[in-house]
Coordinates of C-alpha atoms in Angstrom, one line a residue:
Chain A
M1 CA 0.1 0.0 -0.1
S2 CA 1.6 3.6 -0.8
A3 CA 2.5 5.4 2.2
Y4 CA -0.3 8.1 1.8
K5 CA -3.1 5.6 2.1
T6 CA -1.7 4.2 5.1
I7 CA -1.4 7.6 6.8
W8 CA -4.7 8.8 5.3
K9 CA -6.3 5.3 6.9
K10 CA -4.8 6.0 9.9
E11 CA -5.2 9.8 10.7
F12 CA -8.9 9.1 9.4
K13 CA -9.4 6.3 12.2
D14 CA -7.4 8.1 14.6
A15 CA -9.9 11.0 14.2
L16 CA -12.9 8.7 14.0
R17 CA -12.4 8.0 17.5
D18 CA -11.8 11.5 18.6
K19 CA -15.0 12.4 20.0
R20 CA -14.4 15.9 19.6
S21 CA -13.8 16.0 16.0
V22 CA -16.6 14.0 15.3
L23 CA -19.0 16.0 17.4
A24 CA -17.7 19.2 15.6
A25 CA -17.8 18.0 11.9
M26 CA -21.4 16.9 13.1
S27 CA -22.9 19.7 15.0
Y28 CA -22.3 22.6 12.4
A29 CA -24.1 20.4 9.7
F30 CA -27.1 19.5 12.1
F31 CA -27.6 23.0 14.4
G32 CA -27.0 24.8 11.6
P33 CA -29.7 24.1 9.3
M34 CA -32.2 23.8 12.2
L35 CA -31.4 27.3 13.4
M36 CA -31.9 28.8 10.0
A37 CA -35.3 26.6 9.6
V38 CA -36.6 27.9 13.0
A39 CA -35.8 31.4 11.7
F40 CA -37.4 31.2 8.8
F41 CA -40.4 29.6 10.8
F42 CA -41.0 32.8 12.3
L43 CA -40.5 35.2 9.6
I44 CA -42.8 33.1 7.8
S45 CA -45.4 33.2 10.4
Q46 CA -44.9 36.6 10.9
L47 CA -45.4 37.7 6.8
T48 CA -48.5 35.8 6.4
D49 CA -50.2 36.8 9.9
P50 CA -53.9 35.6 8.8
S51 CA -55.7 36.8 12.0
D52 CA -57.5 40.1 12.1
V53 CA -56.1 43.3 12.8
K54 CA -57.0 44.8 15.9
I55 CA -57.0 48.5 15.7
S56 CA -58.4 51.5 18.5
I57 CA -61.5 53.0 16.5
D58 CA -62.6 56.2 17.6
G59 CA -65.9 57.7 16.5
K60 CA -67.4 54.6 15.0
Q61 CA -71.1 55.0 15.6
Y62 CA -70.6 57.6 12.8
A63 CA -70.0 55.2 10.3
P64 CA -71.3 51.9 10.7
E65 CA -70.8 51.0 6.7
L66 CA -67.3 51.9 7.4
I67 CA -66.7 49.6 9.9
E68 CA -68.5 47.0 8.3
H69 CA -66.5 47.0 5.3
L70 CA -63.6 47.0 7.8
R71 CA -64.4 43.9 9.6
E72 CA -64.9 42.1 6.1
N73 CA -61.0 43.1 5.2
G74 CA -60.2 41.7 8.6
I75 CA -60.0 44.8 10.4
V76 CA -61.8 44.8 14.0
E77 CA -61.9 46.9 17.2
R78 CA -59.4 46.2 19.9
D79 CA -61.4 45.5 22.9
T80 CA -57.9 45.0 24.8
D81 CA -55.8 47.4 26.0
W82 CA -52.5 47.7 24.0
P83 CA -49.1 46.2 25.3
A84 CA -46.7 49.2 26.9
E85 CA -44.1 48.7 24.3
V86 CA -46.5 48.9 20.8
T87 CA -47.5 51.9 19.4
P88 CA -51.6 51.9 19.0
I89 CA -52.8 52.0 15.5
E90 CA -55.8 54.2 15.7
L91 CA -58.3 55.4 13.5
S92 CA -60.6 58.5 14.2
I93 CA -63.7 59.0 12.5
P94 CA -65.1 62.8 12.7
E95 CA -68.7 63.5 13.7
N96 CA -69.7 64.8 10.3
W97 CA -69.2 61.6 8.6
A98 CA -72.7 61.1 7.3
E99 CA -73.4 64.8 6.6
A100 CA -70.0 65.2 4.5
I101 CA -71.2 61.7 2.5
A102 CA -74.3 63.1 2.1
S103 CA -72.8 66.3 0.7
A104 CA -70.3 64.5 -1.0
T105 CA -67.6 66.4 0.3
P106 CA -64.2 65.0 1.5
I107 CA -63.9 63.9 4.9
A108 CA -60.8 63.5 7.0
V109 CA -60.4 60.3 8.6
T110 CA -57.0 60.4 10.8
L111 CA -55.0 57.0 10.9
R112 CA -52.6 57.1 13.6
A113 CA -49.7 55.0 13.7
D114 CA -45.8 54.2 14.0
W115 CA -44.8 53.5 10.3
S116 CA -41.3 52.8 11.1
A117 CA -42.5 50.0 13.5
Q118 CA -41.2 46.8 11.8
K119 CA -43.6 44.6 12.9
Q120 CA -46.6 46.7 12.6
Q121 CA -45.8 47.0 8.7
S122 CA -48.6 44.7 7.6
D123 CA -51.0 45.8 9.8
I124 CA -50.7 49.6 8.9
K125 CA -50.8 48.7 5.4
R126 CA -54.1 46.3 5.4
V127 CA -55.9 49.2 7.3
E128 CA -54.5 51.6 5.0
Q129 CA -55.6 49.3 1.7
A130 CA -59.0 49.0 3.4
L131 CA -59.6 52.5 3.6
Q132 CA -58.3 53.1 0.0
A133 CA -60.7 50.4 -1.2
Y134 CA -63.8 51.9 0.5
S135 CA -63.2 55.3 -0.7
A136 CA -63.1 54.0 -4.3
Q137 CA -65.7 52.1 -3.7
I138 CA -67.7 55.3 -3.0
A139 CA -66.2 57.3 -5.7
N140 CA -67.3 54.8 -8.2
Y141 CA -71.0 55.0 -7.1
R142 CA -70.8 58.6 -7.3
L143 CA -69.6 58.7 -10.6
I144 CA -72.5 56.2 -11.9
L145 CA -74.9 58.2 -10.2
R146 CA -73.7 61.2 -12.4
G147 CA -74.1 59.4 -15.4
I148 CA -70.2 59.0 -16.0
D149 CA -68.2 55.8 -16.5
P150 CA -65.8 55.5 -13.1
R151 CA -63.4 54.9 -15.7
V152 CA -62.8 57.9 -16.8
I153 CA -60.6 58.8 -13.7
Q154 CA -58.3 56.1 -14.0
P155 CA -56.6 57.2 -17.2
V156 CA -53.2 55.2 -16.5
Q157 CA -53.6 52.3 -14.9
V158 CA -50.8 50.1 -13.6
A159 CA -50.9 46.2 -13.9
K160 CA -48.2 45.1 -11.8
Q161 CA -47.0 41.9 -12.9
D162 CA -44.6 40.3 -10.6
M163 CA -41.3 39.2 -12.4
A164 CA -39.8 37.1 -9.4
T165 CA -40.6 33.6 -9.9
R166 CA -41.2 31.4 -7.4
G167 CA -37.7 30.4 -7.6
S168 CA -36.5 33.5 -7.9
K169 CA -37.9 34.5 -4.7
A170 CA -36.8 31.5 -3.0
A171 CA -33.3 32.1 -3.9
L172 CA -33.2 35.2 -2.1
I173 CA -33.8 33.2 0.8
M174 CA -31.8 30.3 0.2
G175 CA -29.0 32.6 -0.5
S176 CA -27.8 32.8 3.0
V177 CA -28.3 28.6 2.7
L178 CA -26.2 28.1 0.3
V179 CA -22.9 30.4 2.1
F180 CA -24.0 27.7 4.9
I181 CA -23.3 25.0 2.6
L182 CA -20.3 26.0 1.5
L183 CA -19.0 27.2 4.7
S184 CA -19.9 23.3 5.8
V185 CA -16.5 22.2 4.0
F186 CA -14.2 24.8 6.2
W187 CA -16.0 23.9 9.7
S188 CA -16.7 20.1 9.7
G189 CA -12.9 19.6 9.1
M190 CA -11.3 22.3 10.7
N191 CA -11.1 20.3 14.3
V192 CA -9.3 17.2 12.4
A193 CA -6.8 19.5 10.2
I194 CA -6.0 21.0 13.9
D195 CA -5.4 17.9 15.7
I196 CA -3.6 16.1 12.8
S197 CA -0.9 18.8 12.3
A198 CA -0.8 21.3 15.5
G199 CA -2.1 18.4 17.7
E200 CA 0.8 16.0 16.2
R201 CA 3.2 18.4 16.9
E202 CA 2.0 19.0 20.2
R203 CA 2.1 15.1 21.1
N204 CA 5.1 15.2 20.3
S205 CA 4.7 12.4 17.3
L206 CA 5.4 14.4 14.2
E207 CA 9.5 14.3 15.1
F208 CA 9.0 10.5 14.9
L209 CA 6.4 10.5 12.2
L210 CA 9.2 12.4 10.1
S211 CA 11.9 10.3 10.6
Q212 CA 9.9 7.4 9.0
P213 CA 11.1 6.5 5.0
V214 CA 8.1 8.2 3.9
S215 CA 8.6 11.4 1.9
S216 CA 6.9 14.2 3.7
Q217 CA 4.6 15.1 0.4
A218 CA 3.0 11.5 1.0
I219 CA 2.8 12.2 4.8
V220 CA 1.0 15.8 3.9
I221 CA -1.1 14.0 1.1
G222 CA -2.5 11.7 3.5
K223 CA -3.6 14.4 6.2
V224 CA -4.9 16.6 3.8
L225 CA -7.0 13.7 2.1
A226 CA -8.3 12.4 5.7
A227 CA -9.0 15.7 7.0
S228 CA -10.9 16.8 3.6
C229 CA -13.2 13.2 4.4
F230 CA -14.5 15.0 7.5
A231 CA -15.1 18.5 5.8
L232 CA -17.4 16.2 3.4
F233 CA -18.6 14.2 5.7
G234 CA -20.0 17.4 7.4
A235 CA -21.2 18.8 3.9
M236 CA -22.9 15.7 2.9
L237 CA -24.9 15.9 6.0
S238 CA -25.9 19.5 5.4
L239 CA -27.2 18.7 2.1
I240 CA -29.0 15.7 3.3
L241 CA -30.6 17.7 6.5
I242 CA -31.3 20.9 4.5
P243 CA -34.0 19.6 2.2
V244 CA -35.3 17.6 5.1
I245 CA -35.3 20.1 7.5
F246 CA -36.7 23.0 4.8
S247 CA -39.5 20.7 3.9
F248 CA -40.8 21.5 7.5
V249 CA -40.8 25.3 6.7
P250 CA -43.9 26.3 5.1
L251 CA -42.1 28.4 2.0
H252 CA -45.6 27.9 0.0
Q253 CA -46.9 30.1 2.2
I254 CA -44.9 33.3 0.8
G255 CA -45.1 32.1 -2.7
M256 CA -41.9 30.6 -2.7
S257 CA -41.0 26.8 -3.8
V258 CA -37.7 25.5 -3.0
D259 CA -37.1 21.7 -4.4
F260 CA -34.0 20.0 -4.2
S261 CA -33.6 17.4 -6.5
L262 CA -31.3 14.3 -5.7
E263 CA -29.2 15.5 -8.9
M264 CA -29.1 19.7 -7.6
L265 CA -27.6 18.2 -4.5
L266 CA -25.6 15.1 -6.4
I267 CA -24.1 18.3 -8.4
M268 CA -23.2 20.6 -5.1
F269 CA -21.4 17.8 -3.3
L270 CA -19.3 17.5 -6.5
A271 CA -18.5 20.7 -6.7
L272 CA -17.8 20.8 -2.8
V273 CA -15.2 18.1 -3.5
P274 CA -12.3 20.2 -4.4
L275 CA -13.6 23.3 -2.2
A276 CA -12.8 20.9 0.7
L277 CA -9.3 19.9 -0.1
L278 CA -8.5 23.8 -0.6
A279 CA -9.8 24.5 2.9
T280 CA -8.3 21.4 4.6
S281 CA -5.0 22.1 2.9
L282 CA -5.4 26.1 4.0
Q283 CA -6.1 24.9 7.6
L284 CA -3.1 22.4 7.4
F285 CA -0.7 25.0 6.0
V286 CA -2.0 27.3 8.8
S287 CA -1.9 24.8 11.8
F288 CA 1.3 23.3 10.7
R289 CA 2.8 26.3 11.4
A290 CA 1.5 26.9 15.0
K291 CA 3.4 25.7 18.0
N292 CA 0.1 24.1 19.8
F293 CA -3.2 23.0 19.4
K294 CA -4.6 26.8 21.2
E295 CA -2.1 28.7 19.0
A296 CA -3.8 26.5 15.3
Q297 CA -7.0 27.0 16.7
T298 CA -6.5 31.1 16.9
Y299 CA -5.0 31.4 13.3
I300 CA -7.8 29.0 11.8
S301 CA -10.4 31.2 13.4
F302 CA -8.9 34.1 11.9
L303 CA -8.8 32.4 8.5
L304 CA -12.5 31.3 8.7
I305 CA -13.5 35.4 8.1
I306 CA -12.2 35.0 4.7
P307 CA -14.5 32.6 3.4
M308 CA -17.4 33.9 5.5
A309 CA -16.5 37.6 4.3
A310 CA -16.3 36.8 0.7
S311 CA -19.3 34.5 0.5
F312 CA -21.8 36.7 2.7
G313 CA -20.2 39.8 0.8
V314 CA -21.3 38.2 -2.6
E315 CA -24.4 37.2 -1.1
F316 CA -25.6 40.6 0.2
A317 CA -23.6 43.3 -2.2
R318 CA -25.6 41.5 -5.1
L319 CA -22.1 41.5 -6.8
K320 CA -22.5 40.5 -10.1
T321 CA -18.8 40.2 -12.0
P322 CA -18.2 37.2 -14.7
V323 CA -14.8 36.8 -12.5
L324 CA -17.0 35.0 -10.0
Y325 CA -17.7 32.5 -11.8
Y326 CA -14.1 31.3 -12.5
L327 CA -12.3 31.8 -8.8
P328 CA -12.2 29.2 -6.0
L329 CA -15.3 29.6 -3.6
T330 CA -17.1 32.4 -5.2
G331 CA -17.4 30.0 -8.4
Q332 CA -18.8 27.4 -6.1
H333 CA -21.5 29.6 -4.9
Q334 CA -22.7 31.0 -8.1
T335 CA -23.2 27.4 -9.6
F336 CA -25.3 26.6 -6.2
L337 CA -27.1 30.3 -7.0
S338 CA -28.1 29.4 -10.8
L339 CA -29.4 25.6 -9.6
I340 CA -31.5 26.9 -6.8
R341 CA -32.9 29.7 -9.3
G342 CA -33.2 26.9 -11.5
E343 CA -31.3 28.9 -14.4
T344 CA -29.3 26.9 -16.3
V345 CA -25.5 26.7 -14.8
N346 CA -22.5 28.3 -16.1
W347 CA -20.8 25.1 -16.8
L348 CA -17.4 26.1 -18.1
G349 CA -17.2 28.4 -15.1
A350 CA -18.0 26.2 -12.9
G351 CA -15.6 23.6 -14.4
V352 CA -13.1 26.1 -14.4
S353 CA -13.6 27.2 -11.3
A354 CA -13.2 23.4 -10.0
V355 CA -9.8 23.1 -11.6
F356 CA -8.6 26.8 -9.9
T357 CA -9.6 25.4 -6.6
L358 CA -7.9 22.0 -7.0
V359 CA -5.0 23.6 -8.6
V360 CA -4.5 25.8 -5.3
A361 CA -5.3 23.1 -3.2
V362 CA -2.3 21.0 -4.5
L363 CA 0.1 23.6 -4.6
L364 CA -0.8 24.2 -0.9
T365 CA -0.2 21.0 -0.2
Y366 CA 2.7 20.6 -1.9
L367 CA 3.8 23.7 -0.1
I368 CA 3.2 22.1 3.2
G369 CA 5.4 18.8 2.1
R370 CA 8.4 21.4 1.6
M371 CA 7.6 23.2 4.8
L372 CA 7.9 19.9 6.5
K373 CA 11.3 19.4 5.2
S374 CA 12.6 22.6 6.7
E375 CA 14.1 22.4 10.2
K376 CA 13.0 25.5 11.1
T377 CA 9.5 24.8 10.8
V378 CA 9.9 20.8 12.0
F379 CA 11.5 21.9 15.4
G380 CA 10.2 25.8 15.5
L381 CA 13.6 27.2 15.5
Chain B
M1 CA 27.9 0.4 10.0
I2 CA 27.5 4.2 11.0
E3 CA 29.3 6.3 10.2
V4 CA 29.7 10.4 10.9
K5 CA 32.2 12.2 8.8
S6 CA 33.3 15.9 10.0
I7 CA 30.0 17.3 10.6
S8 CA 29.5 20.7 11.4
K9 CA 26.7 22.2 12.5
S10 CA 25.0 25.4 13.5
F11 CA 22.2 27.0 14.2
K12 CA 22.2 30.9 13.4
T13 CA 25.4 31.8 15.1
V14 CA 25.4 28.9 17.6
S15 CA 27.8 26.5 16.5
A16 CA 26.3 23.2 17.5
L17 CA 28.9 20.4 16.1
S18 CA 31.8 21.0 14.6
E19 CA 34.2 18.7 12.5
L20 CA 32.4 15.9 14.6
T21 CA 33.8 12.4 13.3
F22 CA 33.5 8.9 14.6
S23 CA 32.0 5.3 14.0
A24 CA 29.4 3.0 15.1
R25 CA 29.9 -0.8 14.2
D26 CA 27.8 -3.7 13.2
G27 CA 26.8 -5.8 16.4
E28 CA 28.3 -3.4 18.7
I29 CA 26.6 -0.6 21.2
T30 CA 28.6 2.5 21.0
G31 CA 27.0 4.8 23.4
L32 CA 27.3 8.9 22.8
L33 CA 28.4 10.0 25.9
G34 CA 28.2 13.7 27.0
P35 CA 27.2 16.4 29.2
N36 CA 23.6 18.4 28.4
G37 CA 24.1 20.9 25.4
A38 CA 27.1 19.0 23.8
G39 CA 25.0 18.2 20.5
K40 CA 24.0 14.6 21.0
T41 CA 20.3 14.9 20.0
T42 CA 21.4 17.2 16.8
C43 CA 24.1 14.8 15.8
L44 CA 21.3 12.0 16.0
R45 CA 18.8 14.1 14.0
I46 CA 21.5 14.8 11.2
I47 CA 21.8 10.8 11.4
Y48 CA 18.2 10.1 10.8
G49 CA 18.7 13.1 8.1
L50 CA 15.9 15.3 10.1
L51 CA 18.5 17.9 10.2
R52 CA 20.8 18.9 7.5
A53 CA 24.5 19.0 8.2
D54 CA 26.3 22.2 7.1
S55 CA 29.2 20.0 6.2
G56 CA 30.4 16.5 6.4
Q57 CA 28.5 13.3 5.7
A58 CA 26.7 10.8 8.4
L59 CA 26.8 7.6 6.3
I60 CA 24.2 4.8 7.1
E61 CA 25.7 1.4 5.3
S62 CA 27.5 3.9 2.8
V63 CA 24.0 5.7 2.3
D64 CA 24.5 9.8 2.9
A65 CA 21.7 10.5 5.1
N66 CA 21.5 14.0 4.0
R67 CA 21.2 13.2 0.3
Y68 CA 18.9 10.1 0.3
P69 CA 17.1 10.5 3.9
L70 CA 14.7 8.0 3.0
Q71 CA 16.7 5.3 1.8
A72 CA 18.9 6.0 5.1
R73 CA 16.2 5.8 7.2
S74 CA 14.7 2.3 6.0
N75 CA 17.8 0.8 7.6
L76 CA 17.4 2.5 10.8
G77 CA 15.3 2.0 14.0
I78 CA 14.7 5.3 15.8
F79 CA 13.8 6.1 19.0
P80 CA 13.7 9.7 18.9
D81 CA 14.2 12.3 21.8
K82 CA 10.5 13.2 22.3
F83 CA 8.5 10.5 21.3
G84 CA 4.6 10.6 21.7
L85 CA 2.1 8.0 21.2
Y86 CA -1.3 8.2 19.3
E87 CA -3.5 7.5 22.3
R88 CA -6.4 6.6 20.8
L89 CA -5.2 3.9 18.9
T90 CA -4.1 0.7 20.6
V91 CA -0.3 -0.3 20.8
R92 CA -1.1 -3.0 18.3
E93 CA -2.5 -0.4 15.9
Q94 CA 0.3 1.9 16.6
V95 CA 2.9 -1.1 15.6
R96 CA 1.7 -1.9 12.8
Y97 CA 1.3 1.6 11.1
F98 CA 4.5 2.2 11.3
G99 CA 5.3 -1.0 10.2
E100 CA 3.7 0.1 7.0
L101 CA 5.2 3.1 6.9
H102 CA 8.1 0.8 6.6
G103 CA 6.7 -1.2 3.4
L104 CA 5.7 -4.3 5.4
Q105 CA 2.5 -5.9 3.8
A106 CA 0.0 -8.4 4.7
E107 CA 1.1 -11.4 6.2
Q108 CA 4.8 -10.3 6.4
L109 CA 3.2 -7.3 8.7
E110 CA 1.0 -9.0 10.7
H111 CA 3.9 -11.4 11.3
S112 CA 6.5 -8.8 12.2
V113 CA 4.3 -7.0 14.5
D114 CA 3.2 -9.9 16.4
N115 CA 7.0 -10.7 16.6
V116 CA 8.0 -7.8 18.0
I117 CA 5.3 -7.9 20.7
E118 CA 6.5 -10.7 21.7
R119 CA 10.0 -9.8 22.1
L120 CA 9.2 -6.9 24.1
D121 CA 6.7 -9.2 26.0
I122 CA 3.8 -6.6 25.5
A123 CA 1.1 -8.5 24.6
S124 CA -0.8 -7.6 27.3
L125 CA -0.8 -4.4 26.2
A126 CA -1.4 -4.7 22.4
D127 CA -4.6 -4.5 22.0
R128 CA -5.1 -1.5 25.2
K129 CA -5.3 2.0 24.0
S130 CA -2.0 4.1 24.9
A131 CA -3.9 6.8 27.5
G132 CA -2.8 6.7 30.4
F133 CA 0.3 4.0 30.1
S134 CA 3.4 4.4 32.5
Q135 CA 6.7 5.5 31.2
G136 CA 8.3 2.2 31.5
Q137 CA 5.4 1.0 28.8
R138 CA 5.6 4.2 26.8
M139 CA 9.5 3.3 26.6
K140 CA 8.3 0.1 25.1
V141 CA 6.0 0.6 22.7
A142 CA 7.9 3.1 21.4
L143 CA 10.9 0.8 21.1
A144 CA 8.2 -2.0 19.5
Q145 CA 7.8 1.1 16.9
A146 CA 11.5 1.0 16.1
L147 CA 12.0 -2.4 16.0
V148 CA 9.1 -3.5 13.9
H149 CA 10.8 -3.8 10.6
N150 CA 13.5 -5.0 12.0
P151 CA 16.3 -2.6 11.3
K152 CA 20.0 -3.3 10.9
H153 CA 20.9 -0.3 12.8
L154 CA 19.1 1.1 16.2
I155 CA 19.7 5.0 16.8
L156 CA 18.5 6.2 20.6
D157 CA 18.3 9.3 22.2
E158 CA 18.4 9.1 25.7
P159 CA 16.1 5.8 26.4
S160 CA 16.5 5.2 29.9
R161 CA 15.2 8.8 31.2
G162 CA 12.5 8.6 33.4
L163 CA 12.5 4.9 33.5
D164 CA 12.6 2.9 36.8
V165 CA 15.2 0.3 38.1
M166 CA 13.0 -2.5 36.3
S167 CA 12.3 -0.9 33.2
T168 CA 16.1 -0.3 32.5
R169 CA 16.8 -3.4 33.0
I170 CA 14.5 -4.4 30.4
L171 CA 15.6 -2.1 28.4
R172 CA 19.4 -3.2 28.6
D173 CA 18.3 -6.9 27.8
I174 CA 16.3 -5.8 24.8
L175 CA 19.4 -3.9 23.5
R176 CA 22.1 -6.8 24.4
E177 CA 19.4 -9.4 22.3
Q178 CA 19.4 -6.5 19.2
R179 CA 23.1 -6.8 19.6
A180 CA 23.7 -10.4 19.5
A181 CA 21.7 -10.8 16.5
G182 CA 24.3 -8.4 14.6
T183 CA 22.4 -4.8 15.1
C184 CA 24.1 -1.7 15.2
I185 CA 23.4 0.4 17.5
L186 CA 24.1 3.7 18.5
F187 CA 22.5 5.4 21.8
S188 CA 23.3 8.6 23.7
S189 CA 23.3 9.2 27.0
H190 CA 24.4 11.2 29.5
V191 CA 23.9 8.6 32.6
M192 CA 27.6 7.1 33.4
Q193 CA 26.6 3.5 34.8
E194 CA 24.3 2.7 31.5
V195 CA 27.0 3.3 29.5
A196 CA 29.5 1.4 32.0
A197 CA 27.0 -1.0 32.0
L198 CA 26.3 -1.3 28.3
C199 CA 28.8 -0.3 25.7
D200 CA 31.0 -1.4 23.5
R201 CA 32.5 1.8 22.9
V202 CA 32.3 5.1 24.1
V203 CA 32.6 8.2 22.1
V204 CA 32.6 11.0 24.3
M205 CA 31.3 14.8 23.2
A206 CA 31.6 18.0 24.6
A207 CA 31.2 21.4 22.9
G208 CA 30.4 19.5 19.5
K209 CA 33.2 17.9 19.4
V210 CA 34.9 14.2 19.8
A211 CA 36.7 14.2 23.1
A212 CA 37.9 10.9 23.4
E213 CA 36.9 7.8 21.8
G214 CA 37.5 4.0 23.0
T215 CA 36.2 1.2 25.6
P216 CA 35.2 2.0 28.5
D217 CA 38.5 0.3 29.6
E218 CA 40.5 2.2 27.4
L219 CA 38.9 5.7 28.2
C220 CA 40.2 4.7 32.4
Q221 CA 43.3 3.8 30.9
L222 CA 43.9 6.9 28.9
T223 CA 43.0 9.3 31.7
G224 CA 45.0 7.1 34.4
E225 CA 40.9 7.1 36.6
A226 CA 39.9 4.0 38.0
A227 CA 36.0 5.0 37.5
L228 CA 34.2 5.8 33.9
E229 CA 32.8 8.6 35.7
D230 CA 36.0 10.2 37.0
A231 CA 37.7 9.6 33.7
F232 CA 34.8 11.3 32.0
V233 CA 35.1 14.5 34.1
K234 CA 39.0 14.5 32.9
I235 CA 38.1 14.4 29.5
I236 CA 35.7 17.0 29.2
G237 CA 37.4 19.2 31.8
S238 CA 34.5 19.9 34.0
D239 CA 32.0 18.1 36.1
E240 CA 29.0 20.0 34.4
G241 CA 25.7 18.2 33.7
I242 CA 26.7 14.8 34.6
A243 CA 23.8 12.6 36.1
A244 CA 25.3 10.2 39.1

């Protein structure tokens, strides 16, 4: 058996017996999607609140028809007090309502609320819409009574056509889920990578390993493969768990549909393979330079910021340049985005970024191998 | 046969070894004796190719350890200065791992592993994970790792440090057995009794140079002292760093 396979096998077995490593690989994949699903769940239930809007109505005795109209639209008078931290939504109907309606003069109805309150946005909007609809209804009656077609006062009619497909709306929310999947390869193998490099040094077994008749390249390749296995294990777990967990989130209620087909998940996994190799070789590169486990952990936490900043940056800045398709990390990100939007994947870009990612990973592996030949790194001179 | 030919090595401005020359013959135990900081560990690390000599050569069976470290190491059993065990693996798994790294396979591998476990009398430990082992038990495991591929040369860096009397005796017996089998053994120590009891030849090192070389008796005669310890002090010119 080639030496790198021996080392790969041993490191993998060793890491599997390390509960901390296994737990680290699994917990990210498991609790992450869970947390996101819960967040979405609350977001959706808030957006699609079907219950009545309860507001304070002043002077309802003056306009029973309006009150009836509001009730039909799910807006009713409150029978309990407003909680202290919430600004009340108050509607005041003036005394001269009936009189003004009869004489066809404008009536000032006051709607008092806090338009900046995020939570009340949809409530206020519903009240406004109901009032406007009632106003339009009366206007139409008046015009018809006077023998005028109501359409004359609607010279321009705006036809709203929402171009967002169900898939592309989903992409907005799913963007953060994608970033999460991408980062899984950085998180899940991290502990193993530290353990087999800085940990090996700390346990004083590095010198003996390097004194074996095995090239340092073979040692590094074996170690990169072992840590990558854990990274990919974490990625696979999140890829399996995310569709399962999100099937419980009522995304269809906000007009979204996300289906993770098996084919799509497979493509995602394949795209993550070179990224996992890059992630672990980068982590090994850093933690072989650290003197002990703790120091390596510190460095690697800093290192994690790079992929996080890069992918969240692209995601939220809505950055769009063609270069993104061809780079490591952003290339995989773009492929994921296309997949989830149901667009055709830029296969050339995906291929180039995969090769690019692999080349960087191989280069880093080679550099670590060279580093382990230098007495400076080995003995920390 | 291990030959060290005028090796010099310095770390930045500190000179660790200068023109060090000696040899260790097959079927003999050669002791590298010197006070702390004499350059013993540096010298051994150069022999197994982990450090690079600034000048000079370390030859193992005529293979230059600096130029062909992999080939040189395949003939070596090493017991390093610091040996850490893989605490999540059983003893058998660890020994097998290093056997595999030396290119042993299948039946030959299993046979060698069983053999070394039997030779070192660690069958009762073989299927236990090495976490919590005593220093003596750890020494045996490290020795098993070094011996699994039946090396012709054995290099030990202060193997007896931290061992109790019983474990030290076991170690000596193992080394004598290896010598009888024709192995070339080179070990470093700063413990006088051990060197006197075990070595066929002694190389006394001080400040990166060979201060004297010969059998323990020869060294005593050379200095006119009756005990090796006194001879040693006389040779290196101070009593610094000598363990009683």
